[in-house]
Structures are given as structure tokens and as C-alpha cells.
Tab-separated table of C-alpha atoms and ligand atoms in Angstrom:
chain	number	residue	atom	x	y	z
N	1	MET	CA	34.652	-14.916	2.065
N	2	LYS	CA	33.311	-14.978	-1.556
N	3	ALA	CA	30.462	-12.560	-1.926
N	4	ALA	CA	28.274	-10.975	-4.594
N	5	VAL	CA	28.551	-7.205	-4.403
N	6	TYR	CA	27.329	-3.983	-6.073
N	7	ARG	CA	29.062	-0.641	-5.512
N	8	GLN	CA	26.605	1.382	-7.536
N	9	ARG	CA	23.064	0.712	-8.650
N	10	GLY	CA	22.147	-0.278	-12.182
N	11	VAL	CA	21.578	-3.172	-14.639
N	12	ALA	CA	22.419	-6.586	-12.998
N	13	HIS	CA	25.208	-7.442	-15.425
N	14	ASP	CA	26.769	-4.003	-15.172
N	15	VAL	CA	26.930	-3.627	-11.387
N	16	LEU	CA	27.018	-7.155	-9.832
N	17	THR	CA	30.514	-8.647	-9.320
N	18	ILE	CA	32.021	-11.389	-7.175
N	19	GLU	CA	34.534	-10.259	-4.623
N	20	ASP	CA	36.713	-11.663	-1.776
N	21	LEU	CA	35.775	-9.779	1.365
N	22	PRO	CA	36.793	-10.225	4.991
N	23	ASP	CA	34.554	-12.723	6.829
N	24	PRO	CA	31.997	-10.614	8.854
N	25	THR	CA	32.275	-10.576	12.619
N	26	PRO	CA	29.054	-10.814	14.680
N	27	GLY	CA	28.570	-7.764	16.875
N	28	GLN	CA	26.555	-7.375	20.108
N	29	GLY	CA	23.327	-9.374	19.829
N	30	GLU	CA	24.245	-10.737	16.399
N	31	VAL	CA	24.857	-14.191	14.905
N	32	ARG	CA	27.072	-15.124	11.943
N	33	VAL	CA	25.519	-17.621	9.496
N	34	ARG	CA	27.368	-19.829	7.014
N	35	VAL	CA	24.922	-19.365	4.177
N	36	HIS	CA	23.811	-22.450	2.205
N	37	ALA	CA	21.076	-20.935	0.051
N	38	SER	CA	20.177	-17.400	-0.852
N	39	GLY	CA	16.565	-16.659	-1.971
N	40	VAL	CA	15.951	-13.908	-4.601
N	41	ASN	CA	12.776	-11.730	-4.402
N	42	PRO	CA	11.675	-8.781	-6.552
N	43	THR	CA	12.764	-6.411	-3.686
N	44	ASP	CA	16.362	-7.517	-4.276
N	45	TRP	CA	16.593	-6.390	-7.962
N	46	LYS	CA	14.520	-3.325	-7.238
N	47	SER	CA	16.925	-2.210	-4.477
N	48	ARG	CA	19.891	-2.885	-6.842
N	49	SER	CA	18.417	-1.154	-9.925
N	50	GLY	CA	17.849	2.496	-10.750
N	51	ASP	CA	20.381	5.300	-10.425
N	52	ALA	CA	19.841	6.520	-6.864
N	53	PRO	CA	23.244	7.135	-5.234
N	54	MET	CA	24.491	4.533	-2.762
N	55	THR	CA	24.776	5.567	0.857
N	56	VAL	CA	27.118	2.634	1.661
N	57	GLU	CA	30.511	1.677	0.100
N	58	TYR	CA	29.041	-1.659	-1.177
N	59	GLN	CA	26.027	-3.788	-0.802
N	60	ILE	CA	25.786	-7.628	-0.687
N	61	PRO	CA	22.278	-8.296	-2.144
N	62	ASN	CA	19.421	-10.517	-1.114
N	63	GLN	CA	17.245	-10.373	2.004
N	64	ASP	CA	16.382	-14.049	2.369
N	65	GLY	CA	18.558	-17.100	3.025
N	66	ALA	CA	19.254	-20.096	5.090
N	67	GLY	CA	22.289	-21.760	6.678
N	68	VAL	CA	23.955	-22.605	9.948
N	69	ILE	CA	24.974	-20.322	12.796
N	70	ASP	CA	28.798	-20.595	13.192
N	71	ALA	CA	29.584	-17.751	15.560
N	72	VAL	CA	27.696	-15.499	17.999
N	73	GLY	CA	28.320	-11.985	19.312
N	74	ASP	CA	28.177	-10.756	22.881
N	75	GLY	CA	24.879	-11.326	24.515
N	76	VAL	CA	23.873	-14.373	22.375
N	77	ASP	CA	23.759	-17.730	23.904
N	78	GLU	CA	26.579	-19.900	22.523
N	79	SER	CA	24.191	-22.796	22.376
N	80	ARG	CA	22.945	-21.291	19.120
N	81	ILE	CA	26.209	-22.238	17.365
N	82	GLY	CA	25.417	-25.159	14.992
N	83	GLU	CA	21.684	-24.229	14.725
N	84	ARG	CA	20.068	-24.464	11.253
N	85	VAL	CA	18.251	-21.209	10.581
N	86	TRP	CA	16.240	-19.180	8.022
N	87	LEU	CA	16.985	-15.518	7.748
N	88	PHE	CA	14.837	-12.391	7.194
N	89	HIS	CA	15.621	-8.820	6.452
N	90	ALA	CA	19.390	-9.653	6.104
N	91	ALA	CA	19.968	-6.733	3.707
N	92	TRP	CA	17.566	-4.271	5.122
N	93	ASN	CA	19.607	-1.246	6.226
N	94	ARG	CA	22.565	-3.635	6.429
N	95	VAL	CA	25.296	-4.284	3.819
N	96	ASN	CA	25.577	-8.088	4.602
N	97	GLY	CA	22.892	-9.643	2.407
N	98	THR	CA	22.761	-13.382	1.913
N	99	ALA	CA	24.450	-13.660	-1.489
N	100	ALA	CA	27.734	-14.496	0.220
N	101	GLU	CA	29.371	-17.346	2.055
N	102	TYR	CA	28.694	-15.642	5.431
N	103	THR	CA	26.252	-13.027	6.693
N	104	VAL	CA	25.612	-11.465	10.100
N	105	VAL	CA	22.133	-10.605	11.353
N	106	PRO	CA	20.545	-9.668	14.686
N	107	SER	CA	19.921	-12.946	16.536
N	108	ASP	CA	16.157	-12.727	16.232
N	109	GLN	CA	16.444	-12.456	12.408
N	110	ALA	CA	17.894	-16.008	12.359
N	111	VAL	CA	14.962	-18.330	13.063
N	112	ARG	CA	15.274	-21.978	14.012
N	113	LEU	CA	14.640	-24.322	11.112
N	114	PRO	CA	13.037	-27.748	11.610
N	115	ASP	CA	15.424	-30.578	10.577
N	116	SER	CA	12.873	-31.795	7.940
N	117	ILE	CA	13.053	-28.466	5.931
N	118	THR	CA	15.741	-28.111	3.315
N	119	PHE	CA	17.911	-24.954	3.151
N	120	ASN	CA	16.461	-24.356	-0.368
N	121	GLN	CA	12.909	-24.278	0.936
N	122	ALA	CA	14.008	-22.228	3.896
N	123	ALA	CA	15.572	-19.557	1.615
N	124	GLY	CA	12.200	-19.044	0.090
N	125	LEU	CA	10.378	-18.324	3.328
N	126	ALA	CA	11.043	-14.839	4.711
N	127	ILE	CA	9.846	-12.109	2.322
N	128	PRO	CA	6.959	-14.090	0.794
N	129	TYR	CA	5.570	-15.684	3.975
N	130	ILE	CA	6.075	-12.788	6.350
N	131	THR	CA	4.387	-10.499	3.794
N	132	ALA	CA	1.608	-13.005	3.245
N	133	TYR	CA	0.999	-13.437	6.984
N	134	GLY	CA	0.917	-9.749	7.542
N	135	CYS	CA	-1.665	-9.294	4.748
N	136	LEU	CA	-3.868	-12.177	5.824
N	137	TYR	CA	-4.160	-11.148	9.510
N	138	LEU	CA	-4.216	-7.308	9.154
N	139	ASP	CA	-7.965	-7.349	9.872
N	140	GLY	CA	-7.990	-10.030	12.557
N	141	PRO	CA	-8.454	-13.806	12.628
N	142	ILE	CA	-8.985	-15.566	9.296
N	143	ALA	CA	-10.500	-19.019	10.303
N	144	GLY	CA	-13.771	-19.493	8.494
N	145	LYS	CA	-13.209	-16.323	6.398
N	146	SER	CA	-13.467	-16.330	2.556
N	147	ILE	CA	-10.311	-14.863	1.143
N	148	LEU	CA	-9.485	-13.998	-2.528
N	149	ILE	CA	-5.754	-14.206	-3.213
N	150	ALA	CA	-4.755	-12.543	-6.485
N	151	GLY	CA	-1.908	-14.239	-8.412
N	152	GLY	CA	-1.868	-17.549	-6.534
N	153	ALA	CA	1.220	-18.877	-8.393
N	154	GLY	CA	3.380	-15.905	-7.260
N	155	ALA	CA	5.691	-16.253	-4.315
N	156	VAL	CA	3.529	-14.123	-1.900
N	157	GLY	CA	0.345	-15.532	-3.390
N	158	HIS	CA	1.607	-19.147	-2.918
N	159	ALA	CA	2.501	-18.338	0.644
N	160	ALA	CA	-0.812	-16.689	1.336
N	161	ILE	CA	-2.764	-19.696	0.040
N	162	GLU	CA	-0.834	-22.128	2.252
N	163	LEU	CA	-1.008	-19.967	5.448
N	164	ALA	CA	-4.748	-19.233	4.887
N	165	LYS	CA	-5.555	-22.933	4.385
N	166	PHE	CA	-3.515	-23.881	7.391
N	167	ASP	CA	-5.678	-21.656	9.498
N	168	GLY	CA	-9.037	-22.744	8.151
N	169	ALA	CA	-9.955	-20.027	5.663
N	170	GLN	CA	-11.719	-20.671	2.386
N	171	VAL	CA	-9.226	-19.682	-0.371
N	172	ILE	CA	-10.162	-18.511	-3.861
N	173	THR	CA	-7.295	-17.539	-6.018
N	174	THR	CA	-6.690	-16.133	-9.519
N	175	VAL	CA	-4.041	-17.233	-12.051
N	176	SER	CA	-3.419	-16.657	-15.729
N	177	SER	CA	-2.655	-20.131	-17.103
N	178	PRO	CA	-3.292	-23.831	-16.586
N	179	GLU	CA	0.306	-24.269	-15.367
N	180	LYS	CA	-0.134	-21.665	-12.690
N	181	ALA	CA	-3.491	-23.193	-11.813
N	182	GLU	CA	-1.671	-26.394	-11.085
N	183	LEU	CA	0.706	-24.630	-8.672
N	184	ALA	CA	-2.195	-22.944	-6.856
N	185	ARG	CA	-4.006	-26.316	-6.614
N	186	ALA	CA	-0.798	-27.911	-5.137
N	187	ALA	CA	-0.678	-25.123	-2.609
N	188	GLY	CA	-4.210	-26.049	-1.465
N	189	ALA	CA	-6.466	-23.421	-2.958
N	190	ASP	CA	-10.166	-24.340	-2.780
N	191	VAL	CA	-11.208	-22.519	-5.937
N	192	ILE	CA	-8.935	-21.436	-8.833
N	193	VAL	CA	-10.081	-18.912	-11.454
N	194	ASN	CA	-8.241	-17.777	-14.572
N	195	TYR	CA	-8.606	-14.012	-14.301
N	196	ARG	CA	-8.293	-13.689	-18.057
N	197	GLU	CA	-11.560	-15.497	-18.652
N	198	ALA	CA	-14.592	-13.352	-19.354
N	199	ASP	CA	-16.692	-14.911	-16.533
N	200	ALA	CA	-14.018	-14.701	-13.908
N	201	ILE	CA	-16.146	-12.555	-11.652
N	202	ASP	CA	-19.130	-14.921	-11.933
N	203	GLN	CA	-16.927	-17.913	-11.053
N	204	ILE	CA	-15.744	-16.111	-7.896
N	205	LYS	CA	-19.235	-15.021	-6.965
N	206	ALA	CA	-20.460	-18.565	-7.318
N	207	ALA	CA	-17.767	-19.804	-4.931
N	208	ALA	CA	-18.323	-17.102	-2.224
N	209	LEU	CA	-22.038	-16.498	-1.823
N	210	GLY	CA	-22.481	-13.158	-0.042
N	211	GLY	CA	-19.025	-12.089	-1.200
N	212	VAL	CA	-15.405	-12.581	-0.131
N	213	ASP	CA	-14.339	-11.135	3.174
N	214	ARG	CA	-10.840	-10.039	2.147
N	215	VAL	CA	-8.772	-9.668	-0.936
N	216	ILE	CA	-4.990	-10.026	-0.883
N	217	GLU	CA	-3.986	-8.000	-3.847
N	218	VAL	CA	-0.890	-7.833	-6.029
N	219	ALA	CA	-2.311	-5.607	-8.782
N	220	LEU	CA	-4.928	-3.210	-7.424
N	221	GLY	CA	-5.348	-1.092	-10.508
N	222	ALA	CA	-5.808	-4.145	-12.849
N	223	ASN	CA	-8.195	-5.875	-10.412
N	224	ILE	CA	-10.140	-3.153	-8.685
N	225	GLU	CA	-13.312	-3.846	-10.791
N	226	LEU	CA	-13.058	-7.584	-10.130
N	227	ASP	CA	-12.358	-7.055	-6.415
N	228	LEU	CA	-15.267	-4.691	-5.859
N	229	SER	CA	-17.564	-7.033	-7.793
N	230	VAL	CA	-16.871	-9.959	-5.442
N	231	LEU	CA	-16.188	-8.229	-2.101
N	232	ARG	CA	-18.866	-8.377	0.570
N	233	PRO	CA	-20.097	-5.063	1.953
N	234	ALA	CA	-17.480	-3.570	4.456
N	235	GLY	CA	-14.927	-6.054	3.239
N	236	SER	CA	-11.267	-5.196	2.866
N	237	ILE	CA	-8.533	-5.191	0.179
N	238	ILE	CA	-4.952	-5.554	1.312
N	239	THR	CA	-2.405	-4.503	-1.354
N	240	TYR	CA	1.237	-5.419	-1.162
N	241	ALA	CA	2.592	-4.417	-4.540
N	242	ALA	CA	2.887	-1.269	-6.652
N	243	GLU	CA	2.094	-1.922	-10.284
N	244	PRO	CA	4.779	-1.317	-13.001
N	245	THR	CA	2.056	0.427	-15.070
N	246	GLY	CA	1.717	3.179	-12.399
N	247	ASP	CA	-0.759	4.042	-9.656
N	248	PRO	CA	-4.444	3.318	-10.254
N	249	GLN	CA	-7.293	5.771	-10.239
N	250	LEU	CA	-9.724	4.698	-7.537
N	251	PRO	CA	-13.514	4.701	-7.740
N	252	VAL	CA	-13.952	6.571	-4.537
N	253	ARG	CA	-17.721	6.773	-4.470
N	254	ARG	CA	-18.111	3.045	-4.989
N	255	LEU	CA	-15.523	2.345	-2.289
N	256	MET	CA	-17.432	4.598	0.040
N	257	THR	CA	-20.807	3.092	-0.750
N	258	ASP	CA	-19.552	-0.423	-0.103
N	259	ASN	CA	-17.726	0.758	3.081
N	260	VAL	CA	-14.538	-0.938	1.686
N	261	THR	CA	-11.291	-0.714	3.761
N	262	LEU	CA	-8.186	-0.315	1.678
N	263	HIS	CA	-4.908	-1.346	3.267
N	264	PHE	CA	-1.319	-1.040	1.903
N	265	ILE	CA	1.527	-2.796	3.510
N	266	LEU	CA	5.329	-2.944	3.251
N	267	VAL	CA	7.113	-5.770	5.053
N	268	TYR	CA	10.131	-3.662	6.072
N	269	ASN	CA	7.808	-1.303	8.006
N	270	PHE	CA	5.894	-3.959	9.996
N	271	THR	CA	5.762	-3.321	13.726
N	272	GLN	CA	7.721	-5.626	15.950
N	273	THR	CA	4.477	-7.297	16.954
N	274	GLN	CA	3.580	-7.909	13.259
N	275	ILE	CA	7.064	-9.418	12.656
N	276	ASP	CA	6.940	-11.533	15.821
N	277	ASP	CA	3.418	-12.811	14.978
N	278	ALA	CA	4.371	-13.618	11.405
N	279	VAL	CA	7.572	-15.415	12.346
N	280	ALA	CA	5.638	-17.460	15.000
N	281	GLY	CA	2.788	-18.195	12.555
N	282	VAL	CA	5.136	-19.272	9.706
N	283	SER	CA	7.220	-21.344	12.117
N	284	LYS	CA	4.102	-23.176	13.343
N	285	ALA	CA	2.844	-23.938	9.846
N	286	LEU	CA	6.372	-24.991	8.828
N	287	ALA	CA	6.677	-27.400	11.817
N	288	ALA	CA	3.287	-28.845	11.023
N	289	GLY	CA	4.409	-29.654	7.451
N	290	ALA	CA	1.854	-27.279	5.914
N	291	LEU	CA	4.302	-25.296	3.745
N	292	THR	CA	5.704	-26.508	0.429
N	293	PRO	CA	8.217	-24.952	-1.916
N	294	LEU	CA	7.462	-23.532	-5.318
N	295	PRO	CA	9.467	-25.193	-8.128
N	296	GLU	CA	13.089	-24.091	-7.622
N	297	ILE	CA	15.342	-22.477	-10.248
N	298	HIS	CA	18.972	-22.744	-9.182
N	299	PHE	CA	21.933	-20.458	-9.946
N	300	THR	CA	25.490	-20.467	-8.653
N	301	LEU	CA	26.928	-17.483	-6.832
N	302	ASP	CA	28.940	-16.657	-10.007
N	303	GLN	CA	25.541	-16.374	-11.766
N	304	ILE	CA	24.155	-13.795	-9.368
N	305	ALA	CA	23.342	-11.412	-12.285
N	306	GLU	CA	21.413	-14.198	-14.091
N	307	ALA	CA	19.550	-15.003	-10.796
N	308	HIS	CA	18.425	-11.348	-10.423
N	309	GLU	CA	17.489	-11.143	-14.160
N	310	ALA	CA	15.351	-14.285	-13.800
N	311	VAL	CA	13.284	-12.677	-10.959
N	312	GLU	CA	13.207	-9.328	-12.849
N	313	ALA	CA	11.763	-11.172	-15.884
N	314	GLY	CA	8.905	-12.527	-13.650
N	315	ILE	CA	9.976	-16.219	-13.786
N	316	THR	CA	7.469	-18.559	-12.192
N	317	GLY	CA	8.992	-20.377	-9.259
N	318	LYS	CA	11.530	-19.636	-6.568
N	319	VAL	CA	15.020	-18.400	-7.636
N	320	ILE	CA	17.706	-19.830	-5.373
N	321	VAL	CA	21.459	-18.975	-5.396
N	322	ASP	CA	23.416	-22.042	-4.198
N	323	ILE	CA	26.083	-20.899	-1.825
N	324	ALA	CA	27.348	-24.148	-0.191
J	401	NAP	N1	4.778	-4.793	0.160
J	401	NAP	C1	5.596	-5.717	0.485
J	401	NAP	O1	6.079	-5.790	1.623
J	401	NAP	C2	6.004	-6.764	-0.545
J	401	NAP	C3	6.519	-8.025	-0.148
J	401	NAP	C4	6.841	-8.944	-1.118
J	401	NAP	C5	6.554	-8.652	-2.416
J	401	NAP	N2	6.206	-7.459	-2.817
J	401	NAP	C6	6.006	-7.082	-4.252
J	401	NAP	O2	4.918	-7.904	-4.672
J	401	NAP	C7	5.035	-8.180	-6.058
J	401	NAP	C8	4.974	-9.690	-6.169
J	401	NAP	O3	5.998	-10.363	-5.488
J	401	NAP	P1	6.255	-11.884	-5.652
J	401	NAP	O4	7.505	-12.223	-5.042
J	401	NAP	O5	5.028	-12.643	-5.185
J	401	NAP	O6	6.397	-11.971	-7.258
J	401	NAP	P2	6.113	-13.153	-8.253
J	401	NAP	O7	6.485	-14.438	-7.634
J	401	NAP	O8	6.723	-12.766	-9.589
J	401	NAP	O9	4.525	-13.194	-8.401
J	401	NAP	C9	3.831	-12.168	-8.963
J	401	NAP	C10	2.448	-12.764	-9.338
J	401	NAP	O10	1.612	-11.672	-9.656
J	401	NAP	C11	0.673	-12.232	-10.575
J	401	NAP	N3	-0.023	-11.186	-11.250
J	401	NAP	C12	0.390	-10.105	-11.954
J	401	NAP	N4	-0.608	-9.375	-12.430
J	401	NAP	C13	-1.753	-9.905	-11.931
J	401	NAP	C14	-3.096	-9.602	-12.084
J	401	NAP	N5	-3.543	-8.558	-12.770
J	401	NAP	N6	-3.992	-10.386	-11.380
J	401	NAP	C15	-3.572	-11.464	-10.739
J	401	NAP	N7	-2.306	-11.800	-10.586
J	401	NAP	C16	-1.344	-11.057	-11.197
J	401	NAP	C17	1.563	-13.005	-11.537
J	401	NAP	O11	0.827	-13.945	-12.186
J	401	NAP	P3	0.379	-13.841	-13.749
J	401	NAP	O12	1.753	-13.510	-14.427
J	401	NAP	O13	-0.110	-15.198	-14.111
J	401	NAP	O14	-0.521	-12.738	-13.834
J	401	NAP	C18	2.550	-13.635	-10.589
J	401	NAP	O15	2.159	-14.944	-10.229
J	401	NAP	C19	6.372	-7.602	-6.415
J	401	NAP	O16	6.087	-6.325	-7.049
J	401	NAP	C20	7.067	-7.415	-5.156
J	401	NAP	O17	8.025	-6.323	-5.223
J	401	NAP	C21	5.914	-6.454	-1.871
């Protein structure tokens, strides 16, 4: 098969190459998937970059993707062959990421895809939507809750808006431009605030009398003042990203006084129950037609380095590598 590969970490153009590799064989409990679309997330370039030594001979990048099951290993029902699926965690502690013509994953990491959903949309589901689901439900049900989602035009932010609206929450989101506001509006946000405007805090307070119940946060240090200004007493902030500028200094006394709960989450370390709940929740919203793709930016497999660079540069929209 044709695959994108890196054999050492580093700058995208220096380390990513295209190679012919043997087609992978599904082992016990695994399925092989003919990949149609590979989604790129920040985690993919972060795993590839830096200078930490590799612990494997090579790595095929990209966690997310979508395609068709074409072979199954022992213990997997052969009726799955031919099934359209979306994939999660394909490259987590595994060499066979989705930037290749074939990948193999444990059977439960290949999730049935409704016929109405394109492979391109499906390749944008896993990391953003599973993360968003985990953040939203970390403190219990969200129906009727008021939730502030920072960065509503980002991949995780977009997913969080759609999942929260699907389950009946009030969604307030922040963006930094009119173009991003349009994306957040299309995702269904009730209130959209440009966080660069001087009265951003007042706009959020006016929309959530009594304060928001939860904040889903992408930039805790940059937004802690805003978050604490709009959070209700004993509310919670769920942070899913480390900031490139470094770790924030926290106003501990204020957090104590307001009885704020701070959570931090990493999708790779979700419990099996969190994963199962997220996959079921995302599948339900998908089947109901409640999830829409961000604008897609397409690259060929030969352009894998450019695809990684686009995400690394913070491009708005979903970067997809077309495989078949
Ligand atoms: N913990 C986990 O399991 C997990 C899972 C997925 C992603 N992540 C991490 O989460 C981050 C975002 O991922 P993504 O895929 O959603 O990236 P993305 O699509 O590039 O979105 C990032 C968003 O953050 C927004 N943003 C940046 N600074 C902000 C601020 N001060 N206030 C409000 N919004 C702000 C950006 O909007 P503006 O440019 O308009 O500010 C952008 O829309 C990455 O660092 C990624 O590695 C972590």
C-alpha cells in the first residue's frame, strides 16, 4: 500500500515521506479498513514534531479517518466486511495511522457510519467530537444548562456547539472575527461574542443571567478572567488544550471563593465508559442529522506535509487528506 510515513520526528517537510509498505493484516479482534479520507488534527503534527526519539521503526500519522472494512481478524464477525466506518485513535500506540491506503484498528475503533454521511465529514469526527462530548458531560447532564464554549469556530469548539445544542443546552460561544462568528452561527450557537471586544464579558453576562454553568475552554490562561467573570458560583471549567504561551498562573483564592471546579482532560486517557458514551452520543447526533462539517481543505496523500503544515498554522476548517 501507499502510505505517509515518518521514521524520526521533526519538521513536516523534513521527515514525512511517501512509501510503499506491505498491506497490513488484521489481527485478533481487529478490522482492516480501506481508507477513503484521513482527517488531520493538531495532535497529529504535535506527535510528529519535536526531537524525542522514536520508539517504533516508523509511524504512519493521523488518528482520524473513514473508509470501508475490507477484511476482519479472528473473533470479528465477517458481516462487518463492506461496512462504511469512521475511525478513532488509529495511531494511538499503533503505527498504522490513517494516512495510508489501509489501516488496521481494533474492531470497536471502527464505528458504523450512516449512509447519508460522507467519508470527508466522517474523517472529521473522532478527535474533535469525542473530546467535545467528554468535556460537555464531565459534570453530568447538560440539557437546560448554560454552557460557554471558547473558540466556537475551532474543530473541538464546533463539535461542542453542535453536541450541546442537540442535547438542549444554551450555548454561548466566543470567536475572534465575523467569519468565525458565521461558522459558530451555522453550528447552532445561541449567542456569539467576539472575545476581542472590550465588552465581551458584559455580552456574555447579559446572555446568561446568574452565570454560565460550565465553560469548555481551549485557552485557560488567556480566558481565566473572562471565565471567572461569567461563571456562576460552583460552576466548572473544563480545559482540553495546553497553550503555546505556557502554563497559566491561577488566581487560587478567587477560584476557592467561587467554589470553582477545574477539570483537565486528554482524549487518549478517557475511561472505556467515557469512550463508549462519547461514541454512542456522537453516533446518535450523527444519525439524527445534527452534525455538520466545517469547511473542508483538501490535500492529496503526496501533500501530507502541506496538510500537516496547514493544521500547524491554525487554518480555519477541517483539513482532509484524500486517499481514495
Ligand atoms: N485534550 C484533548 O484531548 C484534546 C483533544 C483535541 C484537541 N486538543 C487541543 O485543543 C486545541 C484545539 O484543537 P482544535 O482541533 O479545536 O484546533 P483548531 O480547529 O485550530 O481550533 C482552535 C480554536 O481555538 C481558538 N482560540 C485560540 N485562542 C483563543 C482564545 N484566547 N479564546 C477563544 N478561542 C481561542 C481559535 O480561534 P481564534 O483564532 O479565533 O482565537 C480556534 O478557533 C489544540 O491545542 C489541540 O491540540 C486537545
